[in-house]
Every structure is written in C-alpha cells, then in structure tokens.
Coordinates of C-alpha atoms in Angstrom, one line a residue:
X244 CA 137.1 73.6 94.6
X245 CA 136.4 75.5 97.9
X246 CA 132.1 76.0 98.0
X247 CA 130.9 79.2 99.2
X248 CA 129.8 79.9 102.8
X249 CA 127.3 77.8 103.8
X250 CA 123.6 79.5 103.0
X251 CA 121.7 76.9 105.1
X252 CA 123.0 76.0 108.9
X253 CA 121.7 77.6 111.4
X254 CA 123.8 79.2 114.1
X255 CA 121.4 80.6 116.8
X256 CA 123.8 83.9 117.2
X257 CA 122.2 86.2 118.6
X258 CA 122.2 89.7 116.4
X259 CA 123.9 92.1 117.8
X260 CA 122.7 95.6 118.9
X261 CA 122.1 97.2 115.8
X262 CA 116.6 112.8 92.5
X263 CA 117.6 112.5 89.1
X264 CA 119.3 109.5 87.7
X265 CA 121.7 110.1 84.9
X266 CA 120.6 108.3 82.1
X267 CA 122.7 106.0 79.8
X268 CA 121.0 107.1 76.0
X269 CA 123.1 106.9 74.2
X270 CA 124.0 103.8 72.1
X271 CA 127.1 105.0 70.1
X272 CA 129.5 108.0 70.2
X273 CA 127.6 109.4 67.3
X274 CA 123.9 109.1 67.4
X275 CA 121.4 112.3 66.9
X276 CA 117.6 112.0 67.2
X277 CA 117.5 110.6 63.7
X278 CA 120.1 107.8 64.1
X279 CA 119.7 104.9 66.6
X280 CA 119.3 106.0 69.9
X281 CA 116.9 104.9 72.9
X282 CA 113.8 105.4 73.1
X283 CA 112.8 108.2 75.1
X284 CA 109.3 106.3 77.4
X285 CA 111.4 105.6 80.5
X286 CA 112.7 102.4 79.9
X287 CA 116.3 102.6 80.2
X288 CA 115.8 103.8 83.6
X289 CA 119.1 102.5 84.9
X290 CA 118.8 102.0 88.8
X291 CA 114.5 101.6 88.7
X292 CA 114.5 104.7 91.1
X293 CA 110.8 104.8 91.5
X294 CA 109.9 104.3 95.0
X295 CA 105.9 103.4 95.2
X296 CA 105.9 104.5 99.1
X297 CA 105.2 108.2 97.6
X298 CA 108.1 109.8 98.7
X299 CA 107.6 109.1 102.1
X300 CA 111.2 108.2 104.2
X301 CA 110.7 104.7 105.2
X302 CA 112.6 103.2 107.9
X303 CA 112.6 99.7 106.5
X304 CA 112.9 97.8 103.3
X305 CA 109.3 97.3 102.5
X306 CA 107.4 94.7 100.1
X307 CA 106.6 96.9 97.6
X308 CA 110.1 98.1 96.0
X309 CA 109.6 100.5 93.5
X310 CA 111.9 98.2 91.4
X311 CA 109.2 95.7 91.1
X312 CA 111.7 93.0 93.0
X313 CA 110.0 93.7 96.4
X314 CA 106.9 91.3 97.5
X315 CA 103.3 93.1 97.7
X316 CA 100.8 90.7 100.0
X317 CA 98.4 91.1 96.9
X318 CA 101.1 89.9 94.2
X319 CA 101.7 87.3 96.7
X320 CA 98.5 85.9 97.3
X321 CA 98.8 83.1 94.9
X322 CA 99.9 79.8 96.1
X323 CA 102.4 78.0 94.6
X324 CA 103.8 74.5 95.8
X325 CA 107.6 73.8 95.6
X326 CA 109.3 69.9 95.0
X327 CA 112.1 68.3 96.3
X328 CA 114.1 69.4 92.5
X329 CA 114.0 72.8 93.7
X330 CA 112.1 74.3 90.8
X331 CA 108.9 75.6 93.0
X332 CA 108.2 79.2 92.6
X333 CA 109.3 81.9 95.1
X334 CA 106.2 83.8 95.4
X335 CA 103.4 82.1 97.8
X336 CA 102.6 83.6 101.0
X337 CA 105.3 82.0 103.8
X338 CA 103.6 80.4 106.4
X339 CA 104.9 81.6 110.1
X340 CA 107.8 78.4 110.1
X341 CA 108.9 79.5 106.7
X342 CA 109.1 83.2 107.7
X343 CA 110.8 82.3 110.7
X344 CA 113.2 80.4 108.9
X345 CA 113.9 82.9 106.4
X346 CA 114.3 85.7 108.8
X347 CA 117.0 83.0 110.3
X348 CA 118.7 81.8 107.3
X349 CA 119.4 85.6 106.8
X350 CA 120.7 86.5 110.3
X351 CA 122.8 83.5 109.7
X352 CA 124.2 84.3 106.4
X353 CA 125.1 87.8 107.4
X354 CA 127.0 87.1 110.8
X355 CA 128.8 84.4 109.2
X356 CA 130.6 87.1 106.8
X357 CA 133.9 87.6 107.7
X358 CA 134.6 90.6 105.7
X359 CA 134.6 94.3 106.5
X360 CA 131.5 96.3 106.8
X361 CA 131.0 99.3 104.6
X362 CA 131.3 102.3 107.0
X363 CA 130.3 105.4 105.0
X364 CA 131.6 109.4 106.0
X365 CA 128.9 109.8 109.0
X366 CA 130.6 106.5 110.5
X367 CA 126.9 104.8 109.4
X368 CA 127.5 100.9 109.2
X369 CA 126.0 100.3 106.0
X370 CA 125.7 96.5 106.6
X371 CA 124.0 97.2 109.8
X372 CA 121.4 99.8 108.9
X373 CA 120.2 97.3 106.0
X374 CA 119.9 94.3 107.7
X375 CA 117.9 96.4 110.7
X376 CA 115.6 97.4 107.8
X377 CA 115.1 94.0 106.7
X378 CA 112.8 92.6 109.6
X379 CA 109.7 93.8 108.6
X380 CA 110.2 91.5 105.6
X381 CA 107.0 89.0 104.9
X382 CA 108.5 87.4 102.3
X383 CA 111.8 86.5 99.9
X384 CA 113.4 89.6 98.4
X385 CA 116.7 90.0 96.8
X386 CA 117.8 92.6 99.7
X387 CA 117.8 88.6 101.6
X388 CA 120.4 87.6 99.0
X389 CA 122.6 90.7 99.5
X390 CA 121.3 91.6 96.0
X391 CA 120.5 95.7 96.0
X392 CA 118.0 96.3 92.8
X393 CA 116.8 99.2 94.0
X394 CA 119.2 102.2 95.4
X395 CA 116.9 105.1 95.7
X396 CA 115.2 103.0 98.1
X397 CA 118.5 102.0 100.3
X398 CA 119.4 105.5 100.4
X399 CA 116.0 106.5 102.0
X400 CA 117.8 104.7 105.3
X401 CA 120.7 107.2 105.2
X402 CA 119.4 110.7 105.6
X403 CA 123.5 112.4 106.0
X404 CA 123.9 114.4 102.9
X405 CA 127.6 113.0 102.6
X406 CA 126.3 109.4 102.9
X407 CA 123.8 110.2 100.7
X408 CA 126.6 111.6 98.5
X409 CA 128.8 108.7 98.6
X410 CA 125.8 106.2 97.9
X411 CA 124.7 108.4 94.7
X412 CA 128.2 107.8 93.5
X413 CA 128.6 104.2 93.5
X414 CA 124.7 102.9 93.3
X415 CA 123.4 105.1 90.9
X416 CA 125.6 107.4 88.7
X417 CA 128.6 104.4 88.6
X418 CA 130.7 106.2 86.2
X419 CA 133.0 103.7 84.8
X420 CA 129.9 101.0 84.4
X421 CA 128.5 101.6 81.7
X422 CA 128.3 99.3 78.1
X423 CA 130.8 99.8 76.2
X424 CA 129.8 102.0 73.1
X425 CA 129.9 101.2 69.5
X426 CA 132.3 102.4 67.1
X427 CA 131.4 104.7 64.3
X428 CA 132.1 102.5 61.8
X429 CA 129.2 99.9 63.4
X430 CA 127.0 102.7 63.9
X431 CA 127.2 103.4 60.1
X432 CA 126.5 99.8 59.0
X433 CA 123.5 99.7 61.1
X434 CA 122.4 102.9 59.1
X435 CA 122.4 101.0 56.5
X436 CA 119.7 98.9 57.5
X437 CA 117.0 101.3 58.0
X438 CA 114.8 100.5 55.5
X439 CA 111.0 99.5 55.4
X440 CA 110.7 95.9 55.7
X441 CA 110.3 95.3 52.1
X442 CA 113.7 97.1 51.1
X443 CA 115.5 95.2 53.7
X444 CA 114.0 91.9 51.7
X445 CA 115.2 93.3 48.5
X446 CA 118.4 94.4 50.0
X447 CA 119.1 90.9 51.4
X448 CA 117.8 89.2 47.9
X449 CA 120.9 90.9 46.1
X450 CA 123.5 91.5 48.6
X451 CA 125.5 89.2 50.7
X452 CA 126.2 90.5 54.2
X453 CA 129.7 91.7 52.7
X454 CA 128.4 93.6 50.2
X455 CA 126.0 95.7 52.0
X456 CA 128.4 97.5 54.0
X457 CA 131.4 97.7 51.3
X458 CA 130.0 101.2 50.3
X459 CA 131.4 102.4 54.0
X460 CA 135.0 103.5 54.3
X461 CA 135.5 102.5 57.3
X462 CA 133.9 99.2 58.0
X463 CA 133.7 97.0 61.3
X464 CA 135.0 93.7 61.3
X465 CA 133.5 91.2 59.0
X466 CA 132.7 89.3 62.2
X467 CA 130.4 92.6 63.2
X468 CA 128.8 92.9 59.8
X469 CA 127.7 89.0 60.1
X470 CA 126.5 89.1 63.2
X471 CA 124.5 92.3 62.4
X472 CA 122.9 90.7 58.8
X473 CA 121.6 87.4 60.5
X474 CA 119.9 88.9 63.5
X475 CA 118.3 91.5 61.3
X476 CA 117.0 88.8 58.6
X477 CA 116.2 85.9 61.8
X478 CA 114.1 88.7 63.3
X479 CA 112.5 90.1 60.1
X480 CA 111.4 86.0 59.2
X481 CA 109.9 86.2 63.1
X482 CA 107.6 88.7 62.2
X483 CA 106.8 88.0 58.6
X484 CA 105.6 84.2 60.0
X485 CA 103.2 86.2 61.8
X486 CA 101.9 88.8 59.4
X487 CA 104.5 91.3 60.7
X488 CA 102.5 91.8 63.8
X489 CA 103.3 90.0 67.4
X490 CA 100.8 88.0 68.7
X491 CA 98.3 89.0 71.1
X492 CA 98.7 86.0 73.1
X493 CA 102.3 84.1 72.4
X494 CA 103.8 81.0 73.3
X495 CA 106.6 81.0 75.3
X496 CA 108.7 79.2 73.1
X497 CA 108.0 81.4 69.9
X498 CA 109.1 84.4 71.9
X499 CA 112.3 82.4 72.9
X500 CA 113.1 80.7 70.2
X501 CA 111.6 82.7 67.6
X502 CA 110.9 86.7 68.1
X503 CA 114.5 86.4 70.0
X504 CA 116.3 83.6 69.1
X505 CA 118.7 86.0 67.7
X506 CA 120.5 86.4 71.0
X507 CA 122.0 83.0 70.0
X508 CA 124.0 83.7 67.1
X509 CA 124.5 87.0 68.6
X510 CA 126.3 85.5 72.0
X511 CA 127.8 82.2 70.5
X512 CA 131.6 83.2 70.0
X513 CA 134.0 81.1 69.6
X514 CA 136.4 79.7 71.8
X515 CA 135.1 82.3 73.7
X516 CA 131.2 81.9 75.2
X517 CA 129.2 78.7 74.6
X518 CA 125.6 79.8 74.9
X519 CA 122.9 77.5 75.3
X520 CA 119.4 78.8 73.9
X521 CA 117.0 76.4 75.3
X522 CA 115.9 75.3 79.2
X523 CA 118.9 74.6 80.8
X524 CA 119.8 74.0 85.0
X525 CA 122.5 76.7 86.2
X526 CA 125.5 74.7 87.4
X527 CA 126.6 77.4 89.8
X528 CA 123.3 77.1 91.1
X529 CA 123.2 73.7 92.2
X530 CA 126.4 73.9 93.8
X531 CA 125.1 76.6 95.8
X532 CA 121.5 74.7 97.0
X533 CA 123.5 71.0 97.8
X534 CA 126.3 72.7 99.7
X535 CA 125.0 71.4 103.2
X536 CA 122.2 68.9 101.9
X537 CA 121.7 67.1 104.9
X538 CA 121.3 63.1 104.6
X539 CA 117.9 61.9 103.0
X540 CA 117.2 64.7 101.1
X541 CA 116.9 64.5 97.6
X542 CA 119.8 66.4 96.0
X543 CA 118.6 69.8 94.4
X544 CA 118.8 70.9 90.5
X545 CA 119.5 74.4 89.8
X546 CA 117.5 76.7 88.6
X547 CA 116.0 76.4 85.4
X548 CA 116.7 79.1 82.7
X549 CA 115.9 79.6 79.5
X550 CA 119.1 80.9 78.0
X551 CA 122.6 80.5 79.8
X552 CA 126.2 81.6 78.2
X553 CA 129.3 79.9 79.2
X554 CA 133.1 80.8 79.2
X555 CA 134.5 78.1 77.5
X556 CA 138.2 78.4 78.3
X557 CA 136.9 78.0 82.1
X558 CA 133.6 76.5 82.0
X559 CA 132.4 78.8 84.3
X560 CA 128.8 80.4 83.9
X561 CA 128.4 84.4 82.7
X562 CA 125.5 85.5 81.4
X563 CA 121.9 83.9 81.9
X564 CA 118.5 84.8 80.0
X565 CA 115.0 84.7 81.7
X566 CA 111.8 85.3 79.5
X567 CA 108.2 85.4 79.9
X568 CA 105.7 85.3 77.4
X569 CA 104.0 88.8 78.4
X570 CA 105.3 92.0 79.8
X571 CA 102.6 92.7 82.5
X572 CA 104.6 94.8 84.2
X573 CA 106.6 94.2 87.7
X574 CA 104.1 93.7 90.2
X575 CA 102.9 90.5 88.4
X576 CA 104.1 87.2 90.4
X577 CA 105.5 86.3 87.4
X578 CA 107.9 89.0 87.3
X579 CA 108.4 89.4 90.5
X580 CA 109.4 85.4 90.5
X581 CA 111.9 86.1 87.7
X582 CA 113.7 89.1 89.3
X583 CA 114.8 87.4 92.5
X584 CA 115.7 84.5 90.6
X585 CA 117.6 86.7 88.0
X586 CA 119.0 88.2 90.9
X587 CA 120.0 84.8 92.9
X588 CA 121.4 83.6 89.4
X589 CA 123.5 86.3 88.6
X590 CA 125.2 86.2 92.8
X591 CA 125.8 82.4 92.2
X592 CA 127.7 82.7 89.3
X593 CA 129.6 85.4 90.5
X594 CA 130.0 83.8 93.9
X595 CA 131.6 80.4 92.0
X596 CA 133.6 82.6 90.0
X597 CA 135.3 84.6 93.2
X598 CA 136.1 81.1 94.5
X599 CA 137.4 79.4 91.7
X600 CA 140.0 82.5 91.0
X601 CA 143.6 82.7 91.5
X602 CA 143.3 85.8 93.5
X603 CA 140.5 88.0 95.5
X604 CA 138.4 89.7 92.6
X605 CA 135.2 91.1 94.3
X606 CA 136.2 94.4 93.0
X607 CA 136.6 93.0 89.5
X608 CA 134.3 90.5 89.0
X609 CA 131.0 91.3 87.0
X610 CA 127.9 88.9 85.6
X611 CA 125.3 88.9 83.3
X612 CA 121.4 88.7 83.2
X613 CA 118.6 89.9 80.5
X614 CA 115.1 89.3 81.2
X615 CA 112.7 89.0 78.2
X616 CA 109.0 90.3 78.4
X617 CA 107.3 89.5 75.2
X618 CA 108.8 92.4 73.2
X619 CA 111.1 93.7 75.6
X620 CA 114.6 92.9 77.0
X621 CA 115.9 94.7 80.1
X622 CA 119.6 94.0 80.1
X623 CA 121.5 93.7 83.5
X624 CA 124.9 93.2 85.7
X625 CA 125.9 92.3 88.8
X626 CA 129.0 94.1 90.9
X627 CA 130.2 93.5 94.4
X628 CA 129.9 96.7 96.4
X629 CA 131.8 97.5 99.6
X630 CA 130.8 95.3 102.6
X631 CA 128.3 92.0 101.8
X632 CA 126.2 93.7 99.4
X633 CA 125.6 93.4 95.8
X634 CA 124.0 95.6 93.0
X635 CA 121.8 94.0 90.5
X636 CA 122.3 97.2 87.8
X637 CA 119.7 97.8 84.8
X638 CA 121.7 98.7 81.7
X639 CA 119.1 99.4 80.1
X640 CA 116.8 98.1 77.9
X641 CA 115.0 98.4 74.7
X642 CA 111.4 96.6 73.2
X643 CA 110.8 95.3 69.8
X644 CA 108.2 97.0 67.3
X645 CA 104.2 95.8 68.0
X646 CA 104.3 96.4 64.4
X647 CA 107.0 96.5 61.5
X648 CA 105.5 98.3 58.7
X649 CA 108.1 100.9 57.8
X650 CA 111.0 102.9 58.2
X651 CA 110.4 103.9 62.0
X652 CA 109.6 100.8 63.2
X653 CA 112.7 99.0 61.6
X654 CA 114.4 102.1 63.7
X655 CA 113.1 100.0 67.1
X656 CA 114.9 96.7 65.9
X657 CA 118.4 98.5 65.1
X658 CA 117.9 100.2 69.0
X659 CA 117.7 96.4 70.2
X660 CA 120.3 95.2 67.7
X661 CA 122.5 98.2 68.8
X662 CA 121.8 97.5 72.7
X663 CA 122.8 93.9 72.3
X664 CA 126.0 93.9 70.1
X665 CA 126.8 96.9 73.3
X666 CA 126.1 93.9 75.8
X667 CA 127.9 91.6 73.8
X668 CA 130.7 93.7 74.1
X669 CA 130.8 94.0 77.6
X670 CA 130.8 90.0 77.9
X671 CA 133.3 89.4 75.7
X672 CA 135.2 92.2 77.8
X673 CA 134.4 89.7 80.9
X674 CA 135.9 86.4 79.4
X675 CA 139.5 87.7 78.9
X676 CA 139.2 89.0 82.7
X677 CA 138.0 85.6 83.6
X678 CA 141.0 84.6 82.0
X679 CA 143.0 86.2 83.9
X680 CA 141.4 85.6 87.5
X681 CA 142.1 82.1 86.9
X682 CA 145.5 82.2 85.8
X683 CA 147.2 79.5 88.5
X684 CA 144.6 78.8 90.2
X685 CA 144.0 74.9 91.5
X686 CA 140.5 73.4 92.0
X687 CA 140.2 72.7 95.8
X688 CA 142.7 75.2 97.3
X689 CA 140.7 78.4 97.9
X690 CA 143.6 80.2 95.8
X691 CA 142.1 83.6 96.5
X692 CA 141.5 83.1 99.8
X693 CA 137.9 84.9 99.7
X694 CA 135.4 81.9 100.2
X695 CA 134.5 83.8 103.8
X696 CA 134.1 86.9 102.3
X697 CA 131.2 86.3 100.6
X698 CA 128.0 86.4 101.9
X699 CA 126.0 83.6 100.9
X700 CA 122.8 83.7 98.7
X701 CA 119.6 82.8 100.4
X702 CA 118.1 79.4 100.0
X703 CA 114.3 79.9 99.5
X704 CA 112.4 78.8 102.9
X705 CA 109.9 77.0 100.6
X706 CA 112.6 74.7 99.5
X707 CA 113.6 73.0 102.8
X708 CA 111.1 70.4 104.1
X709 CA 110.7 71.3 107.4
X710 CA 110.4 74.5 108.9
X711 CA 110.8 75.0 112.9
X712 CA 107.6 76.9 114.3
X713 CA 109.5 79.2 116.7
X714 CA 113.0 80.7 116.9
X715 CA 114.0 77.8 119.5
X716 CA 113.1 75.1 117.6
X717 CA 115.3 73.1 115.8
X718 CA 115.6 73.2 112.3
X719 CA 116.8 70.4 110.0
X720 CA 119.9 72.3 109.0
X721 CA 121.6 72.8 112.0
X722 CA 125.0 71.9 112.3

C-alpha cells in the first residue's frame, strides 16, 4: 500500500513570497415543538462560529479559536511530558526547538503538496492566505494539520464579498451535508417511548421490542425497532444504578461503558462496521507516525481512543469516539487535547482511505468523530475541501438529562437516540461508498494515483526527540 506524504522530513525550501449560521434542527421530516427535536441552548451550532477576538478582523489564525480547538497560553500552561509510544498529550507549552520545528514540519508539509491551490473569484490563493496566517502560531492547532474547525474565523482573512460568498457556501451552509433524516415511520416509534421512566419499565415488563411498535401502520424495520428498545432500556438501567441522577464526579469508564455504552449496540452492524467500545490504538494512525521513523527510534503506537468503528469488508477505520469524564467546556486542556486529536484522527483515516482506493475520491470521501463530555455528545465529519485543506464539521450534538424523572426528561434521551440512529445512518451510507472506492484496487500500487495530493497531518513537535534550536540546524528527520 502506497503511505501518505511524508509528515516528518525536513526540506529547508524556502516559502515562497506569500453572520448567521443556518442551523440543522431538525431531527426528522416531521417533528413540531412537541415531538423530538433539538434542543434550542446553542448546542447544535454546526460550524462553532463564535470568534472570542470580539469581532475584531484579525490577520492571523490566533490561539484562541472560538471553536475551542485553538491554543490559549493560559489553557496551555500545564506541562505535560510525552514518551517514545506516542501517547503524550498535545498541550504543554513548546519550548523555542519544538516551535521551530513545528513551524518547519508545517512549511514542509504544505510545499510538498502537489495538488492545486484553491483560488477563489477575487484570484485570492486560499492555500496561501492561510498558511501566511499561521506564523503567529505558539503552539499545535488543527489549522497545522490542514484541519479547518472553525470557518467564521478563516473567512475573517478574506474580506471580498464574493470570496466571502463562495466560503459561506461550502464551510458553513454545506447544503448537501447534512445527516440523513429519519423516516416517519421511526419518528413514530420513538413517540412511542415518551413516557416517564416508570411507564417505560412497565412498558418493557409486558412488551417485547416487537410488540411495542405493532400498533403503528407503518413501522421501520425490525432491525430499527431493536436497536431503538435496547439503547433506551441500556440507558434507562445507567441511570437507575445511580438513583436516576448522573454523578457529580464520574468515572471515566462509567460514562463510557455505562451512561453511553449504547453507542455499541447502536454502531455494531453486521458485515457492515465492527466497532470496538473499549481503548483501542488507531491503525491509520500508526501508519501515519512510523512513515519516516528514522533508525533507533522506537516505533510509535497510534493514538489511543476510546471507541473506534471499522468497515469490515475493507478493514479500513471510519468512525472513532473520544470521551471525557466532564464537560468543562472548550478552553480546558483537556478538550482542547481531544479536539486536535479528534481532528488528526478523523484526516488519518481519511488520508489511508484516499490511498488505499481504486480511484481519486477526495471529493467523496467522508469520516467520522463524536466526542463525549459527561452527558454530551458532539457528533462530527470530516470532508476534503478544495486545495490542501480539510473541514472538521459539527453535526450537531445533543446532552443526556442531569435528571430522568418524567416525561420531559425522557424527551432529552429520544433527541440523543434520534441524533445517533441519524449518524448511524450516515455511516452506514459511508461503508457501501467505501465499497465502491475500493473496487479493483491492489495494496501497493497507488491505484488512485492521489498519495501526493494530500497534504500530510502534522506530527506533534513533542513527539520527536530532538528538536534543532534554530532554523539552520539539523533536525533528526532530514532526508
């Protein structure tokens, strides 16, 4: 199989001269105020839009995106030490080496793509403004990846109103995007669960999953109705072990494993996605960190997840989970340490899948993140964009009652349910295009041709062991 671009040799090339967000609400083509529908406190703000510079035009990407994927100096303040495994956090303070190096490893990276720029109606290089804005960078962000998180940010750089135009269209409204919806027919067997806790016991006492929806006429598939009883009676048995009321301070295994340790039965399909619900090393990114290992380095894992989903029929990886214990909101190192790596995750598997295909899919090609805060679960995909850069897009996302006492709060749980049979959906939409892109293909032959037309994720400047001290100096990974 053809690997990526190399991420880690350094070339010393010199660089060359250089409003409102439509909302996705709605979670079926039916829903009123009374049905299931999303919750209306801001949280399936779709492309994080809120910019924490206060409006102010800023000529550079700075720390502080308002997407909470930028790096503050106070949310980086805390040290953190990395190993030789590759599993040291992202978030320390660079020292002036590892800054140098990053800034290098970047440079490199994007001069190395041998792709077309995206050149929008003003003639504006796209490629070129962004990278321009990125040197006031004083530590790892996504943007370093070619991972866009937040748009309304990027287009701050481009002040033509038909760039600005052009931008809105594919970053933020992305019309033909979206989740797929639910049918009627689900939408009405999820009705059918909004009950008080207590009636949902009795309900499941004397009816078999079958049986509760055989009232409708018109009923999903048996496979739907299933799915649908388990996850509500796994979640209901979450909360009852704690006296229907979340913890104040949980584990992060309970909120894994127990709170949402739906997902599983919810994702497993079979013959189609293999998901693995406990901490597991991403495949695609280990092939990504040992590309160029130079001799007598110990070899690197990849990162550690806490739920990953696999296409079976081409053991490839498409949808990975991240969770922490608490949502304490995105400046926190914590989150701020799980959206890069959501968003280096999400870019490796798609990078192995473009290279692995038969033909050039970067149009076509689309992965898979959620990240889990305690309660909540933001739901996410990644698409190529024109030129090197990627989109890390919020599809929205949904939080779990603090409380399940009655009616309304049940209401909460069938949101979440609804959002993630959507998002299972669009996954199972993904594996018969992955299908496809591999139809002939051969391991080892670059069938599509695209391996240089992809620019490569960057490899954390806290991972490599020695880090030159000026531009001139040599670094460990030169070629």
């Amino acid at each position: 199989m053809p690997p990526p671009p190399d991420d880690q040799a350094i070339s010393r090339t010199p660089s060359p001269p250089a409003s409102d967000v439509p909302q996705d609400q709605s979670l079926s083509n039916n829903t009123n105020s009374n049905d299931i529908n999303t919750n209306g406190n801001g949280d399936n703000n779709t492309n994080r839009n809120t910019d924490n510079n206060t409006g102010t035009r800023s000529n550079s990407i700075s720390n502080s995106s308002g997407g909470g994927g930028g790096r503050s100096s106070q949310a980086s303040s805390r040290s953190h030490t990395s190993n030789s495994s590759g599993s040291g956090s992202c978030s320390a303070t660079l020292s002036p080496g590892q800054l140098i190096l990053m800034h290098d490893l970047f440079r490199t990276n994007f001069f190395n793509f041998r792709g077309e720029c995206w050149i929008l109606p003003s003639k504006a290089n796209f490629d070129e403004t962004v990278f321009e804005s990125t040197k006031s960078l004083k530590n790892e962000s996504p943007i370093l990846s070619f991972v866009i998180e937040n748009p309304a940010q990027i287009m701050q750089l481009f002040p033509n109103p038909e760039d600005k135009k052009e931008l809105r269209q594919v970053l933020i409204e992305r019309a033909t995007e979206r989740l797929p919806l639910l049918s009627s027919a689900e939408t009405a067997l999820l009705q059918i669960y909004k009950k008080d806790p207590n009636d949902l016991e009795a309900l499941f006492a004397e009816k078999g999953w079958r049986a509760v929806g055989a009232g409708l006429k018109d009923k999903p598939t048996e496979e739907f109705q299933r799915i649908v009883s388990e996850a509500v009676q796994q979640i209901l048995k979450a909360y009852r072990g704690q006296r229907m009321a979340l913890p104040q301070s949980p584990q992060e295994s309970w909120i894994v494993h127990s709170l949402w340790g739906f997902l599983g039965g919810i994702f497993q399909a079979p013959l189609c996605i293999e998901y693995n619900a406990y901490e597991y090393h991403s495949h695609a990114s280990k092939i990504r960190r040992n590309m160029h290992r130079p001799p007598g380095i110990r070899q690197f894992v990849g990162h550690k997840v806490d739920g990953l989903g696999l296409v079976v029929s081409r053991n490839v990886e498409l949808v990975v989970v991240e969770a922490r214990k608490q949502d304490e909101g995105q400046d926190a190192t914590k989150a701020m340490d799980d959206n890069l790596k959501l968003c280096k995750l999400t870019k490796d598997m798609q990078d192995f899948i473009r290279c692995k295909a038969a033909r050039n899919v970067r149009e076509e090609a689309t992965t898979f993140g959620i990240q889990i805060s305690g309660a909540r679960a933001a739901f996410f995909s990644l698409r190529q964009r024109r030129g090197r850069f990627y989109q890390l897009c919020q599809e929205g996302s949904e939080t779990l009652p603090a409380v399940w006492a009655k009616q309304l709060d049940t209401q909460c749980v069938l949101r979440v349910l609804a959002k993630t049979m959507r998002f299972r959906k669009a996954l199972l939409s993904a594996v018969e295009d992955i299908d496809e892109f591999f139809t002939g293909s051969i391991d080892g032959a670059d069938p599509s041709g695209d391996v240089d037309c992809i620019a490569a994720t960057l490899t954390s400047p806290q991972l490599i062991p020695s880090s030159p001290l000026s531009a001139d100096a040599p670094s460990p990974f030169q070629l």
